[in-house]
PDB file of C-alpha atoms and ligand atoms in Angstrom:
ATOM      1  CA  MET F 236      35.849   1.195 -25.629  1.00 52.00           C
ATOM      2  CA  GLU F 237      33.416  -1.552 -26.559  1.00 55.00           C
ATOM      3  CA  THR F 238      34.472  -5.146 -25.968  1.00 60.00           C
ATOM      4  CA  ARG F 239      31.119  -7.095 -27.139  1.00 73.00           C
ATOM      5  CA  SER F 240      29.513  -4.626 -29.790  1.00 75.00           C
ATOM      6  CA  GLY F 241      27.172  -2.203 -27.516  1.00 81.00           C
ATOM      7  CA  ASP F 242      29.184  -2.896 -24.476  1.00 95.00           C
ATOM      8  CA  PHE F 243      30.356   0.435 -23.590  1.00 96.00           C
ATOM      9  CA  TYR F 244      30.662  -0.178 -19.763  1.00 98.00           C
ATOM     10  CA  PRO F 245      32.780  -3.520 -19.827  1.00 97.00           C
ATOM     11  CA  THR F 246      33.039  -4.977 -16.312  1.00 97.00           C
ATOM     12  CA  ARG F 247      33.804  -8.350 -14.494  1.00 97.00           C
ATOM     13  CA  LEU F 248      36.923  -8.202 -16.306  1.00 96.00           C
ATOM     14  CA  GLU F 249      40.316 -10.218 -15.761  1.00 94.00           C
ATOM     15  CA  ARG F 250      42.428  -7.240 -14.374  1.00 94.00           C
ATOM     16  CA  PRO F 251      41.571  -4.014 -13.421  1.00 93.00           C
ATOM     17  CA  VAL F 252      41.301  -1.228 -16.193  1.00 95.00           C
ATOM     18  CA  GLU F 253      40.614   2.932 -16.062  1.00 96.00           C
ATOM     19  CA  ASN F 254      37.711   3.921 -14.939  1.00 97.00           C
ATOM     20  CA  VAL F 255      34.856   4.833 -17.941  1.00 97.00           C
ATOM     21  CA  GLU F 256      33.290   8.604 -18.072  1.00 98.00           C
ATOM     22  CA  ARG F 257      29.536   7.895 -18.272  1.00 98.00           C
ATOM     23  CA  ILE F 258      28.434   8.412 -21.889  1.00 98.00           C
ATOM     24  CA  ASP F 259      24.600   8.610 -21.089  1.00 98.00           C
ATOM     25  CA  PRO F 260      22.815  11.546 -19.905  1.00 98.00           C
ATOM     26  CA  VAL F 261      21.863  11.794 -16.281  1.00 98.00           C
ATOM     27  CA  ILE F 262      18.558  13.642 -17.208  1.00 98.00           C
ATOM     28  CA  HIS F 263      17.268  11.693 -20.722  1.00 98.00           C
ATOM     29  CA  SER F 264      14.200  14.185 -21.484  1.00 97.00           C
ATOM     30  CA  THR F 265      14.961  17.482 -23.150  1.00 94.00           C
ATOM     31  CA  GLY F 266      13.374  20.686 -24.204  1.00 92.00           C
ATOM     32  CA  LYS F 267       9.719  21.092 -22.858  1.00 93.00           C
ATOM     33  CA  ASP F 268       9.395  17.814 -21.924  1.00 93.00           C
ATOM     34  CA  ARG F 269      12.040  18.126 -19.226  1.00 94.00           C
ATOM     35  CA  GLN F 270       9.868  20.813 -17.803  1.00 94.00           C
ATOM     36  CA  LYS F 271       6.682  18.755 -18.274  1.00 93.00           C
ATOM     37  CA  GLY F 272       6.641  17.123 -14.845  1.00 94.00           C
ATOM     38  CA  PRO F 273       6.706  17.635 -10.711  1.00 97.00           C
ATOM     39  CA  LEU F 274      10.454  18.086 -10.724  1.00 98.00           C
ATOM     40  CA  SER F 275      11.614  21.859 -10.656  1.00 97.00           C
ATOM     41  CA  GLU F 276      14.566  22.837 -12.693  1.00 97.00           C
ATOM     42  CA  ALA F 277      16.290  23.173  -9.257  1.00 98.00           C
ATOM     43  CA  GLU F 278      15.585  19.914  -8.335  1.00 98.00           C
ATOM     44  CA  LEU F 279      16.667  18.153 -11.635  1.00 98.00           C
ATOM     45  CA  ALA F 280      19.948  20.075 -11.611  1.00 98.00           C
ATOM     46  CA  SER F 281      20.566  18.991  -7.885  1.00 98.00           C
ATOM     47  CA  TYR F 282      19.663  15.177  -9.321  1.00 98.00           C
ATOM     48  CA  GLU F 283      22.248  15.843 -12.356  1.00 98.00           C
ATOM     49  CA  ARG F 284      25.005  16.940  -9.902  1.00 98.00           C
ATOM     50  CA  ASP F 285      24.519  14.578  -7.161  1.00 98.00           C
ATOM     51  CA  GLY F 286      22.839  11.459  -8.573  1.00 99.00           C
ATOM     52  CA  PHE F 287      20.117  11.460  -6.346  1.00 99.00           C
ATOM     53  CA  LEU F 288      17.173  13.581  -4.525  1.00 98.00           C
ATOM     54  CA  VAL F 289      15.372  13.252  -1.256  1.00 98.00           C
ATOM     55  CA  PHE F 290      11.979  14.045  -0.394  1.00 98.00           C
ATOM     56  CA  ASN F 291      10.716  13.620   3.298  1.00 97.00           C
ATOM     57  CA  ASN F 292       7.193  12.878   4.138  1.00 92.00           C
ATOM     58  CA  PHE F 293       6.594  11.745   0.375  1.00 97.00           C
ATOM     59  CA  LEU F 294       3.897   9.163   1.519  1.00 97.00           C
ATOM     60  CA  ASP F 295       1.527  10.051   4.528  1.00 96.00           C
ATOM     61  CA  GLN F 296       1.861   8.005   7.602  1.00 96.00           C
ATOM     62  CA  ALA F 297      -1.845   6.282   7.070  1.00 96.00           C
ATOM     63  CA  THR F 298      -0.632   5.065   3.728  1.00 95.00           C
ATOM     64  CA  VAL F 299       2.559   3.580   5.079  1.00 96.00           C
ATOM     65  CA  GLN F 300       0.691   1.770   7.575  1.00 96.00           C
ATOM     66  CA  LYS F 301      -1.292   0.077   5.067  1.00 95.00           C
ATOM     67  CA  PHE F 302       2.099  -1.131   3.513  1.00 93.00           C
ATOM     68  CA  ARG F 303       3.659  -2.011   6.930  1.00 94.00           C
ATOM     69  CA  GLU F 304      -0.079  -4.432   7.346  1.00 93.00           C
ATOM     70  CA  ASP F 305       1.182  -5.924   4.045  1.00 91.00           C
ATOM     71  CA  LEU F 306       4.555  -6.722   4.886  1.00 88.00           C
ATOM     72  CA  ARG F 307       3.544  -8.175   8.517  1.00 89.00           C
ATOM     73  CA  ALA F 308       1.206 -10.703   6.375  1.00 90.00           C
ATOM     74  CA  TYR F 309       3.954 -11.554   3.984  1.00 89.00           C
ATOM     75  CA  GLU F 310       6.398 -12.591   7.012  1.00 86.00           C
ATOM     76  CA  ASP F 311       3.544 -15.030   8.123  1.00 88.00           C
ATOM     77  CA  ASP F 312       2.964 -16.378   4.585  1.00 90.00           C
ATOM     78  CA  GLU F 313       4.726 -19.662   3.858  1.00 91.00           C
ATOM     79  CA  SER F 314       4.059 -19.395   0.062  1.00 92.00           C
ATOM     80  CA  ILE F 315       5.944 -16.195   0.540  1.00 91.00           C
ATOM     81  CA  LEU F 316       8.981 -17.327   2.584  1.00 90.00           C
ATOM     82  CA  GLN F 317       9.570 -20.254   0.392  1.00 91.00           C
ATOM     83  CA  SER F 318       9.442 -18.398  -3.145  1.00 92.00           C
ATOM     84  CA  GLU F 319      12.934 -17.726  -4.556  1.00 93.00           C
ATOM     85  CA  GLY F 320      12.019 -14.256  -4.762  1.00 95.00           C
ATOM     86  CA  THR F 321      12.556 -14.295  -0.964  1.00 96.00           C
ATOM     87  CA  ILE F 322      16.051 -13.930   0.357  1.00 94.00           C
ATOM     88  CA  THR F 323      17.061 -14.354   4.195  1.00 91.00           C
ATOM     89  CA  GLU F 324      20.062 -12.802   5.874  1.00 90.00           C
ATOM     90  CA  PRO F 325      23.048 -14.995   5.493  1.00 87.00           C
ATOM     91  CA  GLY F 326      23.004 -17.853   8.015  1.00 86.00           C
ATOM     92  CA  LYS F 327      19.757 -17.009   9.430  1.00 85.00           C
ATOM     93  CA  GLN F 328      16.184 -17.232   9.310  1.00 84.00           C
ATOM     94  CA  GLU F 329      15.361 -13.402   9.051  1.00 86.00           C
ATOM     95  CA  ILE F 330      14.006 -11.887   5.663  1.00 90.00           C
ATOM     96  CA  ARG F 331      16.414  -9.937   4.135  1.00 90.00           C
ATOM     97  CA  SER F 332      14.467  -9.044   1.072  1.00 95.00           C
ATOM     98  CA  ILE F 333      11.359  -9.999  -0.897  1.00 95.00           C
ATOM     99  CA  PHE F 334      12.003  -9.085  -4.979  1.00 97.00           C
ATOM    100  CA  GLY F 335       8.748  -8.786  -7.303  1.00 95.00           C
ATOM    101  CA  ILE F 336       6.656  -7.102  -4.412  1.00 92.00           C
ATOM    102  CA  HIS F 337       4.805  -5.195  -7.008  1.00 91.00           C
ATOM    103  CA  GLU F 338       3.241  -8.540  -8.292  1.00 90.00           C
ATOM    104  CA  LEU F 339       2.695  -9.908  -4.765  1.00 89.00           C
ATOM    105  CA  SER F 340      -0.025  -6.842  -4.239  1.00 84.00           C
ATOM    106  CA  GLU F 341      -2.449  -4.426  -5.993  1.00 90.00           C
ATOM    107  CA  ARG F 342      -1.151  -2.016  -3.261  1.00 92.00           C
ATOM    108  CA  PHE F 343       2.422  -2.037  -4.332  1.00 91.00           C
ATOM    109  CA  ASP F 344       1.392  -2.392  -8.037  1.00 94.00           C
ATOM    110  CA  ARG F 345      -0.748   0.814  -7.710  1.00 95.00           C
ATOM    111  CA  LEU F 346       2.163   2.945  -6.242  1.00 96.00           C
ATOM    112  CA  THR F 347       4.449   2.087  -9.129  1.00 96.00           C
ATOM    113  CA  ARG F 348       2.062   3.674 -11.400  1.00 97.00           C
ATOM    114  CA  ASP F 349       0.819   6.615  -9.009  1.00 96.00           C
ATOM    115  CA  PRO F 350       1.156   9.430 -11.404  1.00 96.00           C
ATOM    116  CA  LYS F 351       2.903  11.700  -8.610  1.00 95.00           C
ATOM    117  CA  ILE F 352       5.982   9.239  -9.344  1.00 97.00           C
ATOM    118  CA  LEU F 353       5.511   8.202 -12.765  1.00 97.00           C
ATOM    119  CA  ASP F 354       5.523  11.576 -13.646  1.00 97.00           C
ATOM    120  CA  MET F 355       9.095  12.376 -12.383  1.00 98.00           C
ATOM    121  CA  VAL F 356      10.009   8.920 -14.000  1.00 98.00           C
ATOM    122  CA  HIS F 357       9.090  10.306 -17.182  1.00 98.00           C
ATOM    123  CA  GLN F 358      11.101  13.426 -16.476  1.00 98.00           C
ATOM    124  CA  LEU F 359      14.183  11.543 -15.716  1.00 98.00           C
ATOM    125  CA  LEU F 360      14.118   8.822 -18.223  1.00 98.00           C
ATOM    126  CA  GLY F 361      12.528  10.844 -21.086  1.00 98.00           C
ATOM    127  CA  SER F 362      10.257   8.012 -22.041  1.00 98.00           C
ATOM    128  CA  ASP F 363       7.611   5.508 -21.245  1.00 98.00           C
ATOM    129  CA  VAL F 364       8.991   3.118 -18.781  1.00 98.00           C
ATOM    130  CA  TYR F 365       8.455  -0.372 -17.273  1.00 98.00           C
ATOM    131  CA  ILE F 366       9.377  -1.865 -13.836  1.00 98.00           C
ATOM    132  CA  HIS F 367      12.856  -3.621 -13.834  1.00 98.00           C
ATOM    133  CA  GLN F 368      12.974  -4.985 -10.354  1.00 98.00           C
ATOM    134  CA  SER F 369      11.032  -4.033  -7.228  1.00 97.00           C
ATOM    135  CA  ARG F 370      12.023  -5.413  -3.528  1.00 97.00           C
ATOM    136  CA  ILE F 371      11.365  -4.649   0.011  1.00 94.00           C
ATOM    137  CA  ASN F 372      14.803  -4.668   2.050  1.00 94.00           C
ATOM    138  CA  PHE F 373      13.583  -5.365   5.408  1.00 92.00           C
ATOM    139  CA  LYS F 374      16.877  -4.877   7.766  1.00 93.00           C
ATOM    140  CA  PRO F 375      15.147  -6.294  10.741  1.00 93.00           C
ATOM    141  CA  GLY F 376      16.789  -4.914  13.985  1.00 95.00           C
ATOM    142  CA  PHE F 377      20.110  -6.236  15.077  1.00 95.00           C
ATOM    143  CA  HIS F 378      20.481  -8.868  12.412  1.00 92.00           C
ATOM    144  CA  GLY F 379      19.793  -6.841   9.391  1.00 94.00           C
ATOM    145  CA  LYS F 380      23.160  -7.052   7.412  1.00 95.00           C
ATOM    146  CA  GLY F 381      24.562  -4.433   5.360  1.00 94.00           C
ATOM    147  CA  PHE F 382      24.835  -4.159   1.330  1.00 95.00           C
ATOM    148  CA  ASP F 383      28.552  -3.359   0.450  1.00 97.00           C
ATOM    149  CA  TRP F 384      29.420  -0.429  -1.813  1.00 98.00           C
ATOM    150  CA  HIS F 385      28.128  -0.798  -5.478  1.00 98.00           C
ATOM    151  CA  SER F 386      26.671   0.598  -8.759  1.00 98.00           C
ATOM    152  CA  ASP F 387      23.259  -1.163  -9.263  1.00 98.00           C
ATOM    153  CA  PHE F 388      23.833  -0.319 -13.212  1.00 98.00           C
ATOM    154  CA  GLU F 389      27.163  -2.444 -12.762  1.00 98.00           C
ATOM    155  CA  THR F 390      25.078  -5.293 -11.901  1.00 98.00           C
ATOM    156  CA  TRP F 391      22.236  -4.809 -13.931  1.00 98.00           C
ATOM    157  CA  HIS F 392      24.648  -4.300 -17.010  1.00 98.00           C
ATOM    158  CA  SER F 393      26.654  -7.307 -16.605  1.00 98.00           C
ATOM    159  CA  GLU F 394      24.264  -9.835 -14.981  1.00 98.00           C
ATOM    160  CA  ASP F 395      20.723  -8.442 -17.029  1.00 98.00           C
ATOM    161  CA  GLY F 396      22.195  -7.094 -19.802  1.00 98.00           C
ATOM    162  CA  MET F 397      20.887  -3.686 -19.240  1.00 98.00           C
ATOM    163  CA  PRO F 398      22.469  -1.796 -22.129  1.00 98.00           C
ATOM    164  CA  ARG F 399      22.659   1.825 -21.131  1.00 98.00           C
ATOM    165  CA  MET F 400      22.328   4.020 -18.011  1.00 98.00           C
ATOM    166  CA  ARG F 401      18.549   5.074 -18.808  1.00 98.00           C
ATOM    167  CA  SER F 402      16.930   3.449 -15.441  1.00 99.00           C
ATOM    168  CA  VAL F 403      16.235   4.838 -11.744  1.00 99.00           C
ATOM    169  CA  SER F 404      15.433   3.581  -8.349  1.00 98.00           C
ATOM    170  CA  PHE F 405      12.692   4.629  -6.322  1.00 98.00           C
ATOM    171  CA  SER F 406      13.421   3.985  -2.258  1.00 98.00           C
ATOM    172  CA  ILE F 407      10.454   4.727  -0.070  1.00 97.00           C
ATOM    173  CA  ALA F 408      11.186   4.277   3.641  1.00 98.00           C
ATOM    174  CA  LEU F 409       8.257   2.221   5.418  1.00 97.00           C
ATOM    175  CA  THR F 410       9.929   2.771   8.614  1.00 97.00           C
ATOM    176  CA  ASP F 411      12.162   5.729  10.096  1.00 98.00           C
ATOM    177  CA  ASN F 412      15.486   5.854   8.486  1.00 97.00           C
ATOM    178  CA  THR F 413      17.556   7.069  11.622  1.00 98.00           C
ATOM    179  CA  PRO F 414      21.593   7.261  11.884  1.00 98.00           C
ATOM    180  CA  PHE F 415      21.318   3.876  13.734  1.00 98.00           C
ATOM    181  CA  ASN F 416      19.529   1.157  11.616  1.00 98.00           C
ATOM    182  CA  GLY F 417      21.644   1.241   8.964  1.00 97.00           C
ATOM    183  CA  PRO F 418      20.442   3.951   6.376  1.00 98.00           C
ATOM    184  CA  LEU F 419      21.400   4.269   2.970  1.00 98.00           C
ATOM    185  CA  MET F 420      24.589   6.016   2.147  1.00 98.00           C
ATOM    186  CA  LEU F 421      25.362   7.563  -1.241  1.00 98.00           C
ATOM    187  CA  VAL F 422      28.317   9.050  -2.766  1.00 99.00           C
ATOM    188  CA  PRO F 423      27.160  12.354  -4.661  1.00 99.00           C
ATOM    189  CA  GLY F 424      28.338  12.824  -8.203  1.00 98.00           C
ATOM    190  CA  SER F 425      29.611   8.914  -8.245  1.00 98.00           C
ATOM    191  CA  HIS F 426      26.963   8.382 -11.186  1.00 98.00           C
ATOM    192  CA  LYS F 427      28.978  10.298 -13.767  1.00 98.00           C
ATOM    193  CA  THR F 428      31.797   7.422 -13.609  1.00 98.00           C
ATOM    194  CA  PHE F 429      31.530   3.855 -14.138  1.00 98.00           C
ATOM    195  CA  ILE F 430      33.857   1.696 -12.378  1.00 98.00           C
ATOM    196  CA  PRO F 431      34.809  -1.614 -14.254  1.00 97.00           C
ATOM    197  CA  CYS F 432      35.043  -4.426 -11.666  1.00 96.00           C
ATOM    198  CA  VAL F 433      37.351  -7.455 -11.692  1.00 95.00           C
ATOM    199  CA  GLY F 434      36.184 -11.086 -11.431  1.00 96.00           C
ATOM    200  CA  ARG F 435      34.449 -13.666 -13.367  1.00 96.00           C
ATOM    201  CA  THR F 436      30.764 -13.843 -12.884  1.00 96.00           C
ATOM    202  CA  PRO F 437      29.798 -17.403 -12.104  1.00 96.00           C
ATOM    203  CA  GLU F 438      26.592 -18.959 -13.248  1.00 96.00           C
ATOM    204  CA  ASP F 439      23.644 -18.400 -10.967  1.00 96.00           C
ATOM    205  CA  ASN F 440      25.724 -15.560  -8.751  1.00 96.00           C
ATOM    206  CA  TYR F 441      22.535 -14.059  -7.563  1.00 95.00           C
ATOM    207  CA  GLN F 442      21.843 -17.033  -5.342  1.00 93.00           C
ATOM    208  CA  SER F 443      24.795 -15.706  -3.162  1.00 93.00           C
ATOM    209  CA  SER F 444      25.152 -11.882  -4.324  1.00 94.00           C
ATOM    210  CA  LEU F 445      21.558 -11.129  -2.932  1.00 94.00           C
ATOM    211  CA  LYS F 446      22.952 -12.245   0.780  1.00 92.00           C
ATOM    212  CA  LYS F 447      26.417 -10.906   0.367  1.00 93.00           C
ATOM    213  CA  GLN F 448      27.921  -9.064  -2.706  1.00 93.00           C
ATOM    214  CA  GLU F 449      31.583  -9.911  -3.433  1.00 93.00           C
ATOM    215  CA  LEU F 450      31.288  -9.367  -7.460  1.00 94.00           C
ATOM    216  CA  GLY F 451      30.848  -5.839  -8.465  1.00 94.00           C
ATOM    217  CA  VAL F 452      32.054  -3.980  -5.534  1.00 96.00           C
ATOM    218  CA  PRO F 453      34.650  -1.624  -6.452  1.00 97.00           C
ATOM    219  CA  SER F 454      38.430  -1.636  -5.057  1.00 95.00           C
ATOM    220  CA  ASP F 455      39.184   0.200  -2.057  1.00 97.00           C
ATOM    221  CA  LYS F 456      41.486   2.634  -4.451  1.00 96.00           C
ATOM    222  CA  ASP F 457      38.270   3.371  -6.514  1.00 97.00           C
ATOM    223  CA  LEU F 458      36.152   3.913  -3.519  1.00 98.00           C
ATOM    224  CA  ASN F 459      38.672   5.950  -1.697  1.00 98.00           C
ATOM    225  CA  ARG F 460      38.976   8.440  -4.815  1.00 98.00           C
ATOM    226  CA  MET F 461      35.302   8.495  -5.551  1.00 98.00           C
ATOM    227  CA  ILE F 462      34.689   9.120  -1.883  1.00 98.00           C
ATOM    228  CA  GLU F 463      37.333  11.882  -1.534  1.00 98.00           C
ATOM    229  CA  GLN F 464      35.831  13.540  -4.678  1.00 98.00           C
ATOM    230  CA  GLY F 465      31.971  13.285  -3.270  1.00 98.00           C
ATOM    231  CA  GLY F 466      32.074  12.419   0.257  1.00 98.00           C
ATOM    232  CA  ILE F 467      29.221  10.435   1.567  1.00 98.00           C
ATOM    233  CA  LYS F 468      25.414  11.152   2.306  1.00 98.00           C
ATOM    234  CA  ALA F 469      23.336   9.204   4.457  1.00 98.00           C
ATOM    235  CA  PRO F 470      19.621  10.766   4.045  1.00 98.00           C
ATOM    236  CA  THR F 471      17.716   9.977   7.365  1.00 98.00           C
ATOM    237  CA  GLY F 472      13.868  10.850   7.656  1.00 98.00           C
ATOM    238  CA  PRO F 473      10.503   9.370   8.817  1.00 98.00           C
ATOM    239  CA  ALA F 474       8.744   6.319   7.143  1.00 98.00           C
ATOM    240  CA  GLY F 475       7.268   7.737   4.088  1.00 98.00           C
ATOM    241  CA  SER F 476      10.167   9.502   3.110  1.00 98.00           C
ATOM    242  CA  LEU F 477      11.654   8.861  -0.881  1.00 98.00           C
ATOM    243  CA  ILE F 478      14.651   8.663  -2.028  1.00 98.00           C
ATOM    244  CA  ILE F 479      15.493   8.696  -5.956  1.00 98.00           C
ATOM    245  CA  PHE F 480      19.001   7.593  -7.216  1.00 98.00           C
ATOM    246  CA  GLU F 481      20.106   7.042 -10.760  1.00 99.00           C
ATOM    247  CA  CYS F 482      20.952   3.570 -11.450  1.00 99.00           C
ATOM    248  CA  ASN F 483      24.895   4.359 -11.573  1.00 98.00           C
ATOM    249  CA  THR F 484      25.319   6.215  -8.371  1.00 99.00           C
ATOM    250  CA  LEU F 485      27.357   4.449  -5.652  1.00 98.00           C
ATOM    251  CA  HIS F 486      25.467   3.399  -2.617  1.00 98.00           C
ATOM    252  CA  ALA F 487      26.052   1.077   0.567  1.00 98.00           C
ATOM    253  CA  SER F 488      24.480   0.428   3.849  1.00 97.00           C
ATOM    254  CA  ASN F 489      25.665  -0.811   7.046  1.00 97.00           C
ATOM    255  CA  ALA F 490      24.438  -3.599   9.293  1.00 97.00           C
ATOM    256  CA  ASN F 491      21.544  -2.496  11.537  1.00 97.00           C
ATOM    257  CA  MET F 492      22.986  -2.387  15.162  1.00 97.00           C
ATOM    258  CA  SER F 493      19.505  -1.046  16.670  1.00 98.00           C
ATOM    259  CA  PRO F 494      16.343  -2.492  17.691  1.00 98.00           C
ATOM    260  CA  TRP F 495      14.721  -0.680  15.044  1.00 98.00           C
ATOM    261  CA  PRO F 496      13.902  -2.279  11.672  1.00 95.00           C
ATOM    262  CA  ARG F 497      14.921  -0.185   8.590  1.00 96.00           C
ATOM    263  CA  SER F 498      12.338  -1.481   6.131  1.00 95.00           C
ATOM    264  CA  ASN F 499      12.605   0.202   2.454  1.00 95.00           C
ATOM    265  CA  LEU F 500      10.677  -0.475  -0.585  1.00 96.00           C
ATOM    266  CA  PHE F 501      12.630  -0.110  -4.027  1.00 97.00           C
ATOM    267  CA  PHE F 502      11.413   0.204  -7.257  1.00 97.00           C
ATOM    268  CA  VAL F 503      13.307   0.276 -10.545  1.00 98.00           C
ATOM    269  CA  TYR F 504      12.003   1.982 -13.516  1.00 98.00           C
ATOM    270  CA  ASN F 505      13.865   1.364 -16.892  1.00 98.00           C
ATOM    271  CA  SER F 506      13.026   3.267 -20.104  1.00 98.00           C
ATOM    272  CA  VAL F 507      11.133   0.882 -22.719  1.00 98.00           C
ATOM    273  CA  GLU F 508      14.008   2.187 -25.051  1.00 98.00           C
ATOM    274  CA  ASN F 509      16.771   0.561 -22.663  1.00 98.00           C
ATOM    275  CA  GLN F 510      15.552  -2.948 -22.734  1.00 98.00           C
ATOM    276  CA  LEU F 511      17.383  -5.802 -21.310  1.00 98.00           C
ATOM    277  CA  GLU F 512      19.918  -7.619 -23.834  1.00 97.00           C
ATOM    278  CA  GLN F 513      21.883 -10.758 -23.751  1.00 97.00           C
ATOM    279  CA  PRO F 514      23.867 -10.444 -20.087  1.00 98.00           C
ATOM    280  CA  PHE F 515      27.254  -8.551 -20.865  1.00 97.00           C
ATOM    281  CA  CYS F 516      29.068 -11.026 -18.653  1.00 96.00           C
ATOM    282  CA  GLY F 517      28.191 -14.068 -20.935  1.00 96.00           C
ATOM    283  CA  ASN F 518      26.044 -15.978 -18.534  1.00 97.00           C
ATOM    284  CA  LYS F 519      22.367 -16.946 -19.109  1.00 97.00           C
ATOM    285  CA  PRO F 520      19.684 -14.185 -17.890  1.00 98.00           C
ATOM    286  CA  ARG F 521      18.985 -14.208 -14.478  1.00 98.00           C
ATOM    287  CA  PRO F 522      15.545 -14.786 -13.236  1.00 97.00           C
ATOM    288  CA  ASP F 523      12.481 -12.351 -14.114  1.00 97.00           C
ATOM    289  CA  PHE F 524      12.226 -11.198 -10.484  1.00 97.00           C
ATOM    290  CA  LEU F 525      15.565  -9.972 -10.813  1.00 98.00           C
ATOM    291  CA  GLY F 526      15.599  -8.562 -14.396  1.00 98.00           C
ATOM    292  CA  ASN F 527      12.336  -8.382 -15.839  1.00 98.00           C
ATOM    293  CA  ARG F 528      12.104  -9.552 -19.648  1.00 97.00           C
ATOM    294  CA  THR F 529       8.508 -10.473 -20.061  1.00 96.00           C
ATOM    295  CA  ASN F 530       6.079  -7.762 -18.913  1.00 96.00           C
ATOM    296  CA  THR F 531       7.965  -4.369 -20.255  1.00 97.00           C
ATOM    297  CA  GLU F 532       4.760  -2.553 -21.761  1.00 97.00           C
ATOM    298  CA  ALA F 533       4.950   0.987 -20.881  1.00 98.00           C
ATOM    299  CA  LEU F 534       3.373   1.730 -17.202  1.00 98.00           C
ATOM    300  CA  ARG F 535       0.142   3.508 -17.547  1.00 96.00           C
ATOM    301  CA  PRO F 536      -0.800   5.600 -14.515  1.00 96.00           C
ATOM    302  CA  VAL F 537      -3.162   4.729 -12.060  1.00 94.00           C
ATOM    303  CA  THR F 538      -6.607   6.258 -12.169  1.00 84.00           C
ATOM    304  CA  GLU F 539      -8.837   7.725  -9.564  1.00 74.00           C
ATOM    305  CA  THR F 540     -11.118   4.922  -9.992  1.00 74.00           C
ATOM    306  CA  ASP F 541      -8.471   2.482  -9.387  1.00 74.00           C
ATOM    307  CA  MET F 542      -7.098   4.189  -6.357  1.00 66.00           C
ATOM    308  CA  ARG F 543     -10.839   4.289  -5.044  1.00 67.00           C
ATOM    309  CA  ARG F 544     -11.508   0.446  -6.105  1.00 64.00           C
ATOM    310  CA  THR F 545      -8.740  -1.027  -3.855  1.00 56.00           C
ATOM    311  CA  GLY F 546      -8.551   1.778  -1.045  1.00 56.00           C
TER     312      GLY F 546
HETATM  313  O1  LIG E 107      21.624  -7.754  -8.111  1.00 93.29           O
HETATM  314  C1  LIG E 107      20.523  -6.960  -8.063  1.00 93.29           C
HETATM  315  O2  LIG E 107      19.824  -6.559  -8.747  1.00 93.29           O
HETATM  316  C2  LIG E 107      20.688  -6.277  -6.426  1.00 93.29           C
HETATM  317  N1  LIG E 107      21.868  -6.043  -5.692  1.00 93.29           N
HETATM  318  C3  LIG E 107      21.896  -4.851  -5.342  1.00 93.29           C
HETATM  319  C4  LIG E 107      23.030  -5.025  -4.161  1.00 93.29           C
HETATM  320  N2  LIG E 107      21.424  -3.797  -5.387  1.00 93.29           N
HETATM  321  C5  LIG E 107      20.388  -3.948  -6.614  1.00 93.29           C
HETATM  322  C6  LIG E 107      19.712  -5.244  -6.418  1.00 93.29           C
HETATM  323  O3  LIG E 107      18.714  -5.248  -5.622  1.00 93.29           O
HETATM  324 FE1  LIG E 108      21.749  -1.669  -4.717  1.00 93.29          FE
END
């Protein structure tokens, strides 16, 4: 059912409608290209079935430590603290997220173009890719609030104009993700169903949704049905662990009630064949740090010299 032509996933509607079966493939590469990359057929099948993959110890501790030192510097950098891409926890001064992180530092930019990662992204999205959005979610001890259940694609489709499900998030833990500090929770198999959400999107919705998301949260009835079917997984693992999750996989995370921060890095890759159009909710486009429209050339892998150059 298309509302605006080309809108295969209508959402932010006036009244509830039936869920929509996904019309996009989960893995977009086919034939030989599907095998050309680090993900084995078993890993591809698992991603196709669940909508996510988990790799503990993806980055070594020395590399993670360098990213953590960068983070510490950001927390003391007034220009970053004041930037629009830095979001604080509701009613507090603690940093909740810093968006556009790959444009803040070469180290983060290089990681987005690490051949180990890019080769996996090409296998999954079946084309050249660019960064749609990057962020760090800090989730500080005791004060880091949670993120309600949602599909990222539902937001990126309605508020950024992302036409099809051909995007993937890479989440790298910069601190241990334990059962106590609000690890990411995912619903296996939920990526195969699009859940239209009710509610008109106000202009500049992101100025509140990044602190606490109200729109784009499925109803209890829909969440119940999806979780009854697929259950909930909350992967835990040491700093350096990687979770790859499909743009339409339902996810959430609880508040951090422990003393230990849960700081995760997120890079979102979009296919160059899935460039953002006008937002399907009808509002003006969100700022580039949320939905990148200007830097959408195909990402080129980092070379050995690049890696040596900035260490
Ligand atoms: O609005 C967005 O783009 C952000 N919101 C959430 C809850 N997850 C994806 C993204 O960071
Ligand atoms: Fe999300």
